[in-house]
Short mmCIF file of C-alpha atoms in Angstrom, two decimals:
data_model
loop_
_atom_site.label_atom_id
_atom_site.label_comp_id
_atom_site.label_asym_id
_atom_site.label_seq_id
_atom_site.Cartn_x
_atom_site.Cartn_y
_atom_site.Cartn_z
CA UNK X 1340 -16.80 -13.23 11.96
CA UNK X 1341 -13.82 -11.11 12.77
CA UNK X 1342 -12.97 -9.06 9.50
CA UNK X 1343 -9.49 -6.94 10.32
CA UNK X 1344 -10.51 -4.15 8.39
CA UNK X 1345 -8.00 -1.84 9.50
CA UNK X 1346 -5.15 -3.58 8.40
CA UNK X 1347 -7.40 -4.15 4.92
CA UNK X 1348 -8.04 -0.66 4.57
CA UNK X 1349 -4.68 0.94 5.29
CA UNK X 1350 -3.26 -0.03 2.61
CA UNK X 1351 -4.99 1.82 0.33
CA UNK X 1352 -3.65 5.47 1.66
CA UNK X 1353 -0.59 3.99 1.94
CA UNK X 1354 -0.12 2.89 -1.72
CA UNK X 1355 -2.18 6.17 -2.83
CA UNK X 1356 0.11 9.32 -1.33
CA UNK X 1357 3.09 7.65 -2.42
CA UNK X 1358 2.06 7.37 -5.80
CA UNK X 1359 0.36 10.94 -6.17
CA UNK X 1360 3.48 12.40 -4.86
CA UNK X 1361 5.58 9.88 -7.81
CA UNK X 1362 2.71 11.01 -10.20
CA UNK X 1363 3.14 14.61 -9.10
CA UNK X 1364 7.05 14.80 -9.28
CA UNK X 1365 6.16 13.59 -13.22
CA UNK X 1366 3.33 16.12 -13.47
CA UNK X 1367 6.09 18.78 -12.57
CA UNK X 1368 8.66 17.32 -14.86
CA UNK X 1369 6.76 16.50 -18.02
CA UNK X 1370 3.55 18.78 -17.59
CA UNK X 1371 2.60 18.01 -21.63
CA UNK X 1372 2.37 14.37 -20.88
CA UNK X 1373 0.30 13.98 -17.49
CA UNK X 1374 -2.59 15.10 -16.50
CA UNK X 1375 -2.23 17.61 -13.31
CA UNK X 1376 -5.37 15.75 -11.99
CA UNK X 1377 -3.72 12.33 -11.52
CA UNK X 1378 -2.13 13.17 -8.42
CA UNK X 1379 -5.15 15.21 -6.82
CA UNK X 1380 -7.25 12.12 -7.37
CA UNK X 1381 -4.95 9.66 -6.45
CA UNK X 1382 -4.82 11.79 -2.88
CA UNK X 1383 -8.87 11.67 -2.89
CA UNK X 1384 -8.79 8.37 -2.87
CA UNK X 1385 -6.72 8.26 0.09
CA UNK X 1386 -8.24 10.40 1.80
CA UNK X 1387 -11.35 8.58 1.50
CA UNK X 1388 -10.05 5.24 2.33
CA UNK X 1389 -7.58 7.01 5.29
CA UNK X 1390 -11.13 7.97 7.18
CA UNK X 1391 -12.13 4.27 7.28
CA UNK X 1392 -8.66 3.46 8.12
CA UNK X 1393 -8.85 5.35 10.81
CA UNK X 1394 -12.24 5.02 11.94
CA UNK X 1395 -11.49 0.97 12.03
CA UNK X 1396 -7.97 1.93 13.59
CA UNK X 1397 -10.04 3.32 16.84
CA UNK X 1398 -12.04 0.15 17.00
CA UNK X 1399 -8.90 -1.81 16.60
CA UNK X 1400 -7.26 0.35 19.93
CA UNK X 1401 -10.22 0.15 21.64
CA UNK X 1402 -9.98 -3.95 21.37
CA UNK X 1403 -6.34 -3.55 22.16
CA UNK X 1404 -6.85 -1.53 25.83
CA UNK X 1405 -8.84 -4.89 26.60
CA UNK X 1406 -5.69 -6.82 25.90
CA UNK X 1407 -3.73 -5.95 28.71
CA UNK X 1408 -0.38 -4.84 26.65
CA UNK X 1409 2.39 -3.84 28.20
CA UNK X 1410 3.42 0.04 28.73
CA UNK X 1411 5.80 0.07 25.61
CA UNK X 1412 3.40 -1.07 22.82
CA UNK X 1413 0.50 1.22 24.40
CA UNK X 1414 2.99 4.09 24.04
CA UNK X 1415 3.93 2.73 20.33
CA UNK X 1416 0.18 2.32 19.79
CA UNK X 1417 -0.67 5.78 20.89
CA UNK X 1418 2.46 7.21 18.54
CA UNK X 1419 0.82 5.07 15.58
CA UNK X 1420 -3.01 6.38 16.00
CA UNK X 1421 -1.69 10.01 15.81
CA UNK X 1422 0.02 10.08 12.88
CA UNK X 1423 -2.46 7.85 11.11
CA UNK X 1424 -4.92 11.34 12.50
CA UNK X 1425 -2.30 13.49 10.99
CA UNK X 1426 -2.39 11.80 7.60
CA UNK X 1427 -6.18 10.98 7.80
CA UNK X 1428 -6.88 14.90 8.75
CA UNK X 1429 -3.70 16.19 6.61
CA UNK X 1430 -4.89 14.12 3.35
CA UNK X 1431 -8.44 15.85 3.38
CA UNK X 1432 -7.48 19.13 4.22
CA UNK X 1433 -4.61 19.19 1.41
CA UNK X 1434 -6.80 17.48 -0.73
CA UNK X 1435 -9.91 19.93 -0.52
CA UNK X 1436 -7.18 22.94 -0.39
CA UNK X 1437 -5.50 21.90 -3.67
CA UNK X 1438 -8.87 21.14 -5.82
CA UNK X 1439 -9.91 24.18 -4.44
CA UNK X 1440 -6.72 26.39 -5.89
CA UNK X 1441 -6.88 24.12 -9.17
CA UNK X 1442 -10.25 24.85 -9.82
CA UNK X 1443 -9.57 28.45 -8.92
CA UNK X 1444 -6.25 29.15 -10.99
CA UNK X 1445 -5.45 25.78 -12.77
CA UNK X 1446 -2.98 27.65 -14.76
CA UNK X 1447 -0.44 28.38 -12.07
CA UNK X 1448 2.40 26.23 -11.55
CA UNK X 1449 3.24 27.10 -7.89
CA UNK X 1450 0.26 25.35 -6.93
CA UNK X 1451 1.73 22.54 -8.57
CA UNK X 1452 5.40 22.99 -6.71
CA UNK X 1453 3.08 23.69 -3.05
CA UNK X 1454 1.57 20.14 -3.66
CA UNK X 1455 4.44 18.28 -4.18
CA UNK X 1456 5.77 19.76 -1.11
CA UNK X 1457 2.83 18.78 1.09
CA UNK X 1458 2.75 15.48 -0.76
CA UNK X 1459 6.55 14.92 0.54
CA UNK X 1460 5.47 15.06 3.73
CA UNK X 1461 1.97 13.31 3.73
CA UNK X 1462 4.50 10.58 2.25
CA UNK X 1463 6.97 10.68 5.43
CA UNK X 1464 3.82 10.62 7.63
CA UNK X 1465 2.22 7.64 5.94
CA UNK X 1466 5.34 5.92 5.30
CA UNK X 1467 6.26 6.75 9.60
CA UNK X 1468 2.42 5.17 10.78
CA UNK X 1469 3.32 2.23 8.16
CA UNK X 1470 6.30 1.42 9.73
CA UNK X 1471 4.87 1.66 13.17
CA UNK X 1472 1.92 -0.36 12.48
CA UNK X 1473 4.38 -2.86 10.94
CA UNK X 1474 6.16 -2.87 14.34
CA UNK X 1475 3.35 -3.50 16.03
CA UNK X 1476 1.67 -6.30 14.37
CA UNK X 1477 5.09 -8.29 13.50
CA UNK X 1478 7.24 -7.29 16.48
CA UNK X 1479 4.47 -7.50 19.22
CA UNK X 1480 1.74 -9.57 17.29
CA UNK X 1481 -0.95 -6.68 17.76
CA UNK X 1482 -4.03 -7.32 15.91
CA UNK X 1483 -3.07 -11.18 15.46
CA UNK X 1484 -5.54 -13.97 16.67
#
C-alpha cells in the first residue's frame, strides 16, 4: 500500500505558520485577550509536522528521479525541496529561538514584534513551496498514480 504521506503531512505546516503569524498579529494588537503562547505553539506544531514533511518529501524526490521527468519539473522540483528545507530548518530554529527569549524575558514586547516579523516570512516561504508543490502535482501530475 502506497500511503502519499507527503502530500498528507504538508498540510499541517502549511495551515500552522499562517495561523501563528494571524494569531500573532492579534497577540500584538489585543495583548489582554490572547495568550502570547498561541502563536509559539501553533509554530511547534509545524515545525514538528514540517520534519516529516520533509523527511517524506525526500522519499517522494527520490521516487520521482526514477520517473524520468523532464528537465523543467526536476528544476521546479529541486526549487520546491529547498524551500520546504528553509521552512522545515527556519520553523525549528525560530521556534526554539523564540521559546527560548519568552522563557527568558516574557515581559518584553520586541520579542513579540521580532516574531511576527520572522513569522511574515516563514509565511511567504510556506505559502512559495505550497504553490510550487501545487504546480507540480496539478500542472505536471507529480506524485499522481
Amino acid at each position: 500500500m502506497d500511503i502519499p504521506f507527503h502530500s498528507i503531512l504538508v498540510h499541517f505546516p502549511i495551515a500552522c505558520i499562517p495561523a501563528a503569524l494571524i494569531f500573532q498579529l492579534l497577540i500584538l494588537r489585543y495583548p489582554k485577550i490572547f495568550s502570547p503562547w498561541i502563536s509559539l505553539w501553533l509554530l511547534g506544531f509545524a515545525a514538528l509536522f514540517s520534519m516529516f514533511s520533509a523527511v517524506s518529501g525526500e522519499l517522494e524526490f527520490s521516487k520521482a528521479g526514477e520517473m524520468n521527468y523532464s528537465t523543467e519539473i526536476l528544476l521546479l522540483l529541486r526549487r520546491h525541496a529547498l524551500i520546504g528545507n528553509l521552512v522545515t530548518w527556519g520553523s525549528l530554529i525560530i521556534f526554539m529561538g523564540w521559546l527560548y527569549l519568552l522563557l527568558k524575558n516574557q515581559d518584553d514586547k520586541r520579542i513579540y514584534k521580532l516574531a511576527f516579523a520572522f513569522l511574515i516570512l516563514l509565511t511567504a516561504c510556506v505559502l512559495t513551496a505550497a504553490y510550487l508543490g501545487g504546480k507540480l502535482v496539478w500542472i505536471y501530475g507529480v506524485g499522481i498514480g
